[in-house]
Each structure stands twice: as structure tokens, then as C-alpha cells.
Short mmCIF file of C-alpha atoms and ligand atoms in Angstrom, two decimals:
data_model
loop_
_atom_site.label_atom_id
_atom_site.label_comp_id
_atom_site.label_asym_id
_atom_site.label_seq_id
_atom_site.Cartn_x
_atom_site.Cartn_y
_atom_site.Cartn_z
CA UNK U 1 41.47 14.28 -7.02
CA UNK U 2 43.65 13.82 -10.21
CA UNK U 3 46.51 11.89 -10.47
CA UNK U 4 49.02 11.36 -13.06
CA UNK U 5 51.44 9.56 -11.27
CA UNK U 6 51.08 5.27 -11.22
CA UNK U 7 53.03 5.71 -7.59
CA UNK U 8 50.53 8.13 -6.51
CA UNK U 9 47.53 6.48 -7.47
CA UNK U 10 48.97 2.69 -5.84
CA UNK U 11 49.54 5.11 -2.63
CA UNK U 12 45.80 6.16 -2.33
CA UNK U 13 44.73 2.93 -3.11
CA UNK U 14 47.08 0.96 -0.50
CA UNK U 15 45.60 4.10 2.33
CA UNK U 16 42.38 3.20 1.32
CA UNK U 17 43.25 -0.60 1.58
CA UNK U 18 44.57 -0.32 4.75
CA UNK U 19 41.01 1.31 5.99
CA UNK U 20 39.12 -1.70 4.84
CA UNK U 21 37.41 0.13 2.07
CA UNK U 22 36.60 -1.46 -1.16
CA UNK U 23 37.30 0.42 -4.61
CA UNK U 24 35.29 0.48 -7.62
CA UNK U 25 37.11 0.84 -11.06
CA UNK U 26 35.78 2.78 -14.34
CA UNK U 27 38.11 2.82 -17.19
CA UNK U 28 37.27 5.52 -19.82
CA UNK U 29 38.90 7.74 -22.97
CA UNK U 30 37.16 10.55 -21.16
CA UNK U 31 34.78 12.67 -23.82
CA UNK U 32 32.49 11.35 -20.96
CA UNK U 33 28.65 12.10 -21.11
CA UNK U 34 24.98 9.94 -19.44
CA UNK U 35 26.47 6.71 -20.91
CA UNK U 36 30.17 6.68 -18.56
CA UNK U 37 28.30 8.55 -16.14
CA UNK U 38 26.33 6.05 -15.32
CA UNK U 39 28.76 3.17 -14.97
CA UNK U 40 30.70 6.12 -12.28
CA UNK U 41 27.19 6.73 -10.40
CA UNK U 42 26.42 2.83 -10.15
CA UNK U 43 30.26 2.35 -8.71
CA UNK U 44 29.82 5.37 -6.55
CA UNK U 45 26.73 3.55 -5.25
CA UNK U 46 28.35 -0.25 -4.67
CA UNK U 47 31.74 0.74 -3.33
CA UNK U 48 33.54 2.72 -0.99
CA UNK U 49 35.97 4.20 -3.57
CA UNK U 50 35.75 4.77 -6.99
CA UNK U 51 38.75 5.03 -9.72
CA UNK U 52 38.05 6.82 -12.81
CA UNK U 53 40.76 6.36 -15.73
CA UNK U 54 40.77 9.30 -18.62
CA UNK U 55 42.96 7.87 -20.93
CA UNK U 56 43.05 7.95 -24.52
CA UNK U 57 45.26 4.64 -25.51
CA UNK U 58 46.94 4.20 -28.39
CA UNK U 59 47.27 0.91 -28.28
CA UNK U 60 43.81 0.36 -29.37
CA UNK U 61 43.65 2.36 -32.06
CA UNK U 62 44.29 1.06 -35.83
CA UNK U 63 46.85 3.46 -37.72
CA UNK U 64 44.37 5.24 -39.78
CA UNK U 65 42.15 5.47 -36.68
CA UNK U 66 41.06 8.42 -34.79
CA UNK U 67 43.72 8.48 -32.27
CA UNK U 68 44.88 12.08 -32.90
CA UNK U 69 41.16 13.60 -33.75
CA UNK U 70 39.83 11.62 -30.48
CA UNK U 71 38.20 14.51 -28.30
CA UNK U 72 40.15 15.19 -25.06
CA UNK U 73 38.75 17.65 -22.33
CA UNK U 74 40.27 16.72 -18.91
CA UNK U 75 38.68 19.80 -17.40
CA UNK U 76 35.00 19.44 -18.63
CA UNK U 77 35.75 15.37 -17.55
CA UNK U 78 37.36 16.08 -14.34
CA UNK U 79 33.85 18.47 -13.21
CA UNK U 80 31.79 15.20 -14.08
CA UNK U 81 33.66 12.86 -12.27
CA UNK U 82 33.81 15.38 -9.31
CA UNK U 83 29.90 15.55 -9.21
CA UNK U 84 29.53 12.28 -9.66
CA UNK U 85 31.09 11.56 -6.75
CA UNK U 86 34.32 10.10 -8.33
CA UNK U 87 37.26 9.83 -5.60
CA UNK U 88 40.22 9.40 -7.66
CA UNK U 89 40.72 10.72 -11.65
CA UNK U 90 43.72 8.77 -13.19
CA UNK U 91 44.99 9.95 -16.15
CA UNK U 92 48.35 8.90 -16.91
CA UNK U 93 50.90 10.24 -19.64
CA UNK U 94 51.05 7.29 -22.57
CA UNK U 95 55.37 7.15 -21.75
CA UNK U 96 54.14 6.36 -18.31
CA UNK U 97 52.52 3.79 -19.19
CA UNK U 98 54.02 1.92 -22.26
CA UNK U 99 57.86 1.71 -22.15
CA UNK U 100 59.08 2.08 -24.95
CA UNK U 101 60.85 -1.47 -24.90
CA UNK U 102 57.42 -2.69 -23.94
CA UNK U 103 56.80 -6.65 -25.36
CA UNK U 104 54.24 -7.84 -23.72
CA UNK U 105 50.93 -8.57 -25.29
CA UNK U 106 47.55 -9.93 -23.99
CA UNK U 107 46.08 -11.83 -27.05
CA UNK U 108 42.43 -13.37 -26.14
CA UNK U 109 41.97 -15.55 -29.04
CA UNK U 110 38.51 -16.89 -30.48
CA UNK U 111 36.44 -14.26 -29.15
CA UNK U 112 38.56 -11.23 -30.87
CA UNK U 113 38.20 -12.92 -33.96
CA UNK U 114 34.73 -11.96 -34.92
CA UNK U 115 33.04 -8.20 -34.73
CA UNK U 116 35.23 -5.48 -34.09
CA UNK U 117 38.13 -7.92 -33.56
CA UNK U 118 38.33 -8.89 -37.37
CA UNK U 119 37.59 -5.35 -38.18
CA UNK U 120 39.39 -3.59 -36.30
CA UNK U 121 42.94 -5.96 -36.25
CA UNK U 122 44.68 -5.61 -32.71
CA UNK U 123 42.21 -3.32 -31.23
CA UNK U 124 41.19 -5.56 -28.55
CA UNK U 125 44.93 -6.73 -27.81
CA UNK U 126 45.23 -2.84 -27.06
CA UNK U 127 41.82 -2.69 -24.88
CA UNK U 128 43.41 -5.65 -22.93
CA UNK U 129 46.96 -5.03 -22.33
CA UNK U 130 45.68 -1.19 -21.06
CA UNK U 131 43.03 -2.98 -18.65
CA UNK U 132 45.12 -5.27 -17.63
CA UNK U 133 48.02 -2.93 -16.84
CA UNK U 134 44.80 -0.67 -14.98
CA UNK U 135 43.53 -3.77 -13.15
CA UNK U 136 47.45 -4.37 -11.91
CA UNK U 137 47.93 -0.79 -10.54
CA UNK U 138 44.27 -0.17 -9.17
CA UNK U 139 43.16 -3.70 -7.95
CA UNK U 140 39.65 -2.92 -7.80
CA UNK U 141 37.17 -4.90 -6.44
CA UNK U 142 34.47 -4.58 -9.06
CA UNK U 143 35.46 -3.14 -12.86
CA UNK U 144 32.45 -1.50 -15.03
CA UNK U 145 31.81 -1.73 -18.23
CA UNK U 146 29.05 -0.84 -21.24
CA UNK U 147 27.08 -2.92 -22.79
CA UNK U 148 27.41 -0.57 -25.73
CA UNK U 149 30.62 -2.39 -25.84
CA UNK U 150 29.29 -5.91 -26.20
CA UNK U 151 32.28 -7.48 -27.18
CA UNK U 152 34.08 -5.99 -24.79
CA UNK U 153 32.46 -7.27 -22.05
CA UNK U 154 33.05 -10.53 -23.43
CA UNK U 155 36.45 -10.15 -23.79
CA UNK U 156 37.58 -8.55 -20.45
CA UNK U 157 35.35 -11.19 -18.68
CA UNK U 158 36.83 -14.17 -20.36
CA UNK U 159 40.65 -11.99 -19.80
CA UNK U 160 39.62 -11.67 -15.82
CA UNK U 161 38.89 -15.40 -15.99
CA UNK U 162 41.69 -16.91 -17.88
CA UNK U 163 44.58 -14.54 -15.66
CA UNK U 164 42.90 -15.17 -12.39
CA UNK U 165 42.33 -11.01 -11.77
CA UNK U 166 40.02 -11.08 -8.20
CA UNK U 167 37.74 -8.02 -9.90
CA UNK U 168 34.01 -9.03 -10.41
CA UNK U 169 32.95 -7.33 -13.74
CA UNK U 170 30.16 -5.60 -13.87
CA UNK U 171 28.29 -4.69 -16.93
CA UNK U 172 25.91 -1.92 -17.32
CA UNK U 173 23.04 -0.84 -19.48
CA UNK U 174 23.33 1.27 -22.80
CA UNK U 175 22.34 4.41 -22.51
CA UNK U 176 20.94 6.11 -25.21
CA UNK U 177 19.47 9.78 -26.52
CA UNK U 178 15.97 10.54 -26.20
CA UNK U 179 15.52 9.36 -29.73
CA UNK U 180 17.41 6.10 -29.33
CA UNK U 181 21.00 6.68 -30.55
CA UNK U 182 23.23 5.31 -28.42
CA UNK U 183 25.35 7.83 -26.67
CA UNK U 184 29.23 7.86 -27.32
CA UNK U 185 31.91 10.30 -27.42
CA UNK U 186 32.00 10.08 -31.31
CA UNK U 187 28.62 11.09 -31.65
CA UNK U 188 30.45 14.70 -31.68
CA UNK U 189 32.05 14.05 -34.89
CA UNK U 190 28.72 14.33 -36.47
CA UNK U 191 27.11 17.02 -38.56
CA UNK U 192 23.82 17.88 -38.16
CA UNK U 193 22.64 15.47 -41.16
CA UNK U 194 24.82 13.00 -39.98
CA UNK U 195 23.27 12.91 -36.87
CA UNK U 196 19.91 12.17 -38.40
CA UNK U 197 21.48 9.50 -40.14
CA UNK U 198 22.72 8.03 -37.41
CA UNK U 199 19.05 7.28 -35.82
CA UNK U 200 19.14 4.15 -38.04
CA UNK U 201 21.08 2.09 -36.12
CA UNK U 202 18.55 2.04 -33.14
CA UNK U 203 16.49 1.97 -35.63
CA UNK U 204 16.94 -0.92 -37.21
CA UNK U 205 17.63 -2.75 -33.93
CA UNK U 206 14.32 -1.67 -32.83
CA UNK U 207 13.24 -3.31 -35.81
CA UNK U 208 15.25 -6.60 -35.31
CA UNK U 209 13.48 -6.94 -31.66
CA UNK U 210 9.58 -6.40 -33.07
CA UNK U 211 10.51 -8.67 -35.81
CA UNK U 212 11.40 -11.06 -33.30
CA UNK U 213 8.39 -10.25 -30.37
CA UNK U 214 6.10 -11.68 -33.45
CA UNK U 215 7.80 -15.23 -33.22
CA UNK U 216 10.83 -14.71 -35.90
CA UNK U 217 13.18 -17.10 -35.37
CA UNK U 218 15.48 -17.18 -38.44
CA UNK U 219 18.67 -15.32 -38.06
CA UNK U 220 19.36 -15.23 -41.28
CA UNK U 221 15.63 -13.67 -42.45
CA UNK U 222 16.22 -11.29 -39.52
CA UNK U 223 19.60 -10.14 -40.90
CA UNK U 224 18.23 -9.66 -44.19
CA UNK U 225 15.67 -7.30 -42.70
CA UNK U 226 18.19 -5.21 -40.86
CA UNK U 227 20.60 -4.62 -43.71
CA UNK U 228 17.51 -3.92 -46.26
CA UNK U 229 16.53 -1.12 -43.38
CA UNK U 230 19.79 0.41 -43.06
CA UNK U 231 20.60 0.35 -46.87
CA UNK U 232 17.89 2.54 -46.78
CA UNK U 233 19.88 5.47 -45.51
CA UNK U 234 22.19 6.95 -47.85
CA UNK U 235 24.29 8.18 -45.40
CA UNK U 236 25.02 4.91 -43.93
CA UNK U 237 27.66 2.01 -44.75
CA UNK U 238 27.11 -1.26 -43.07
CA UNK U 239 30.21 -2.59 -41.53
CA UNK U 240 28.99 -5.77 -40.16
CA UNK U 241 25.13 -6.77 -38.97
CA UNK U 242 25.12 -10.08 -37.21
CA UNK U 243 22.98 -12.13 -34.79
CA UNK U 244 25.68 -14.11 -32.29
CA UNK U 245 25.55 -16.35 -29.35
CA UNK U 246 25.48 -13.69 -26.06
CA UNK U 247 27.97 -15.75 -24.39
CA UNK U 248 30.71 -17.19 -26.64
CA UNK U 249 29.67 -14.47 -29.88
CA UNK U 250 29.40 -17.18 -32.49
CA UNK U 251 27.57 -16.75 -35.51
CA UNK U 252 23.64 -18.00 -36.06
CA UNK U 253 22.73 -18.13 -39.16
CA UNK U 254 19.39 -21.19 -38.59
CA UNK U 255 17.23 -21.24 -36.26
CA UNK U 256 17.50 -18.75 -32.80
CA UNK U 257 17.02 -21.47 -29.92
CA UNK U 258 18.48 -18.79 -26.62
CA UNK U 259 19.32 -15.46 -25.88
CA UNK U 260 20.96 -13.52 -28.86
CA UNK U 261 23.05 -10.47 -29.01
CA UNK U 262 22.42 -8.12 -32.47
CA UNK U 263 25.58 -6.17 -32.85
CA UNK U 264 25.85 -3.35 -35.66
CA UNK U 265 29.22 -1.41 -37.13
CA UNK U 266 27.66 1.20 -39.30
CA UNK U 267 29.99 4.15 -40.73
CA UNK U 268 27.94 7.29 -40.84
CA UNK U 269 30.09 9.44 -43.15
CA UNK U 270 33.37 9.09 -41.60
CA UNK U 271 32.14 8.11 -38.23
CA UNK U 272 31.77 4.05 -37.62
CA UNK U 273 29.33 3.74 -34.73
CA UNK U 274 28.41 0.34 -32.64
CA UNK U 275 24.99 -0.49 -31.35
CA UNK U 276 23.41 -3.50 -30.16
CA UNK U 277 20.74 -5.39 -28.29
CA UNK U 278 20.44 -8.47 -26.43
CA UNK U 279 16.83 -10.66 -26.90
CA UNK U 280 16.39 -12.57 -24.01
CA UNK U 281 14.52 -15.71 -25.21
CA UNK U 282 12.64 -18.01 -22.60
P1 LIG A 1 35.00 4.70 -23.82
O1 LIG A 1 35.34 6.01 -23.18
O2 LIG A 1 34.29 4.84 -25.14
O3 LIG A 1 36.18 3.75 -23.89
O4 LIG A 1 33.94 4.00 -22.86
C1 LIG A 1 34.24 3.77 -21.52
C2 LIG A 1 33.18 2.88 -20.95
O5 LIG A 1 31.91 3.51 -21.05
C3 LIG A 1 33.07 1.54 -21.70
O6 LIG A 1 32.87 0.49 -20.77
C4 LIG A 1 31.86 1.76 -22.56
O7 LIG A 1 31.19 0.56 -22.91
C5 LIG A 1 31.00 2.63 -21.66
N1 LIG A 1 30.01 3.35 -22.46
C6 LIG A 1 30.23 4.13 -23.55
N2 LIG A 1 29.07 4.57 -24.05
C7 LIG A 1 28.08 4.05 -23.28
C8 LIG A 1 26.67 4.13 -23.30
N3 LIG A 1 26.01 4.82 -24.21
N4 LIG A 1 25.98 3.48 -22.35
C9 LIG A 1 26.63 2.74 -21.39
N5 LIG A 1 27.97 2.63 -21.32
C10 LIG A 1 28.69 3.27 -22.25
#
């Protein structure tokens, strides 16, 4: 079913409430391909219920961000939620949503600081405020998120942790093309060189984890190695490479001594992409 109306969608929920089920919650900008669909499938699988939100937000988007050039298809994303097995398709209008007196913000500080947070200024204070305001209206159970999105894992989790929300969050694996680039909605801006280019990302983190499978352990010598491999693509500007703690996403420069995430912000042409890993280390 798709819904529009916030009333509507707190109806269904409360029905379903009242029938003991439990919901599952998906938030999305829609554009969806394998990588949403498999956060949906993995909800359809551990709840009664699941919520799918289609929403492009504005508040996360930097003024000369894609906001308006974002692709939107509510038809094509409303046929993959439906055979999915997707209950409930929620796709408010942004005046719905924000009032237009609206003065509340939800700032998580320290972790929005680094990454995308320094450089992409009050992107994440949109990403929270919008989940928040989802997590209010749907009160899901369980929430689920991409890993793609590292730091946006981190960030909702500490959010659900700090304002007491009862959701468990749930993150989920990257998926990626045959040929290892990650899949996201923005891989459609690409041209057909660009999207050639693009293969240096996973490229490069493949490189990063062999590098580190023979016994690296200097951050700062595996850095160096990743930015000399993607300066190697003329197609590609490095945004940020870095090597941070998985849990609290501060810098390592020394010596790696536990699990590590490898996050990448490379612009390919016009089109920044994200990619990451995590190395899991005994
Ligand atoms: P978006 O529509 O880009 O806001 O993404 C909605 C959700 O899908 C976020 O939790 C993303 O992390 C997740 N997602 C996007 N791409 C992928 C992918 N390739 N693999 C797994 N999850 C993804």
C-alpha cells in the first residue's frame, strides 16, 4: 500500500499494534535497486510488518547538492517494494513533514565532525531530524540500515542511544555490482567512462584489505597506498581516504591495534561516491 498521509500511516501501524505484530522500518530516497532491496527482504524476513519510506529530504542535502537532479520514480519503487514483500510505502509530501516554522534540530556532535560530516556541513543534522521524525510516526521495532553508509550507522545508533528510541538498529551488508562497485542510486549519473572510473574505489579498498592480510599495520603507509592507487585514475578526485576507529570513527594514523573501518569520498566527474570496508582484526 502507499501512503502519503502521517495520520494514515500512524493508523495502520496502531491496527497492526493492536494485533500484536511487530514492524520493521526501512528508510530510503527511493532510486531503490539490490543494495535497499536487501535491507526490505531481511526486514520482510525478521518482522511481521515492514515500513518502507521513499523520501527524498531536503534537509540533508547541501545547497549546491543534488537535491533537484536526485532521481525519483515512485512507480518503478513502489513495484519493488510490492515484490519484496513490503506492507506499507510511505512517502510523504516535504510540507507534510517540515513546517515551515519548524526549529528543531537533532545535532549529534563528535561523530558528525569527521567524514561526510565535515564535508558535507549539516548533512547528518538533516539525516537525523528526518529519522527521528520517521522513528516518532512509525515506532518500529527494528530500523535498517547500509553499511555503505558507515557513518551513518554510527550516527543513528549513537542518536537511538542518546534519545532513548526502543528500535534495535540493524545494519546490513554492502552490496555491490558484479565487478565490485558499490551499488547506489547515483551510480545512474554516470557515463559510460565514468562508470569505469568508478571501479577504483573497490578497487583500491580491495587493495587496502590485501595490503593488510600480509601483516600491514601502519595506517598511515596504508593510506599512502590507497591515494597513490586512486590518483591513478584521471577521472577521479579524492575527497577524503581515511582509516578510523569502527566504533567511535577517530582517526589512526600509527599503528592498527583492532578492527578498522576504510571509508572513501571519491568524486567521479561530478558524481562523489562513498565506499568502505571494515578489517576485522583478531
Ligand atoms: P538511500 O536511499 O541512499 O538514502 O539509502 C537508503 C538505505 O539503503 C541506507 O541505509 C543505505 O545505507 C542503504 N544502501 C544504499 N546502498 C546500499 C548498498 N549498496 N548496499 C547496502 N545498503 C545500501
Amino acid at each position: 500500500m502507499l501512503v502519503e498521509s502521517i495520520k494514515e500511516v500512524r493508523n495502520i501501524i496502531k491496527q497492526w499494534r493492536s494485533e500484536g505484530l511487530s514492524v520493521g522500518f526501512v528508510p530510503t530516497m527511493g532510486a531503490l535497486h539490490d543494495g535497499h532491496q536487501s535491507l526490505m527482504e531481511r526486514a520482510v524476513l525478521e518482522n511481521d510488518r515492514v515500513v518502507t519510506s521513499v523520501f527524498v529530504n531536503p534537509t540533508q542535502f547541501g545547497p549546491n547538492e543534488d537535491f533537484e537532479a536526485y532521481p525519483r520514480d515512485i512507480n518503478k519503487d513502489y513495484e519493488v517494494c510490492k515484490k519484496v514483500g513490503v506492507h506499507v510505502v510511505f512517502t510523504p509530501q516535504a510540507e507534510t513533514l517540515y513546517f515551515p516554522d519548524k526549529s528543531t534540530t537533532v545535532h549529534i556532535s563528535g561523530l558528525t565532525d569527521v567524514l561526510c560530516g565535515s564535508k558535507r556541513p549539516g548533512h547528518f543534522d538533516g539525516v537525523c531530524l528526518v529519522v527521528s521524525k520517521f522513528f516518532n510516526i512509525i515506532q518500529p521495532d527494528k530500523a535498517y540500515f547500509g553499511q555503505k553508509d558507515a557513518q551513518q550507522v554510527a550516527v543513528i545508533k549513537r542518536m537511538v542511544q542518546d534519545l532513548n528510541f526502543d528500535i534495535e538498529v540493524v545494519p546490513c551488508p554492502i552490496v555491490r555490482e558484479p565487478d565490485g562497485l558499490a551499488k547506489s542510486s547515483r551510480n545512474l549519473y554516470l557515463s559510460h567512462e565514468e562508470r569505469k572510473a568508478a571501479l577504483v574505489l573497490s578497487r583500491s579498498l580491495e587493495m587496502a584489505k590485501g595490503i593488510l592480510d600480509k601483516g600491514e599495520r601502519n595506517a598511515s603507509i596504508l593510506k599512502a597506498a590507497m591515494l597513490s592507487c586512486i590518483i591513478q585514475e584521471p577521472m577521479a578526485k579524492i575527497d577524503y581516504v581515511e582509516v578510523v576507529d569502527s566504533e567511535d570513527l577517530h582517526s589512526i594514523n600509527g599503528e592498527i591495534t583492532r578492527s578498522v573501518l576504510i571509508p572513501i569520498a571519491v568524486y567521479i566527474g561530478k558524481t562523489r561516491l562513498i565506499d568502505n570496508i571494515i578489517y576485522e582484526i583478531s
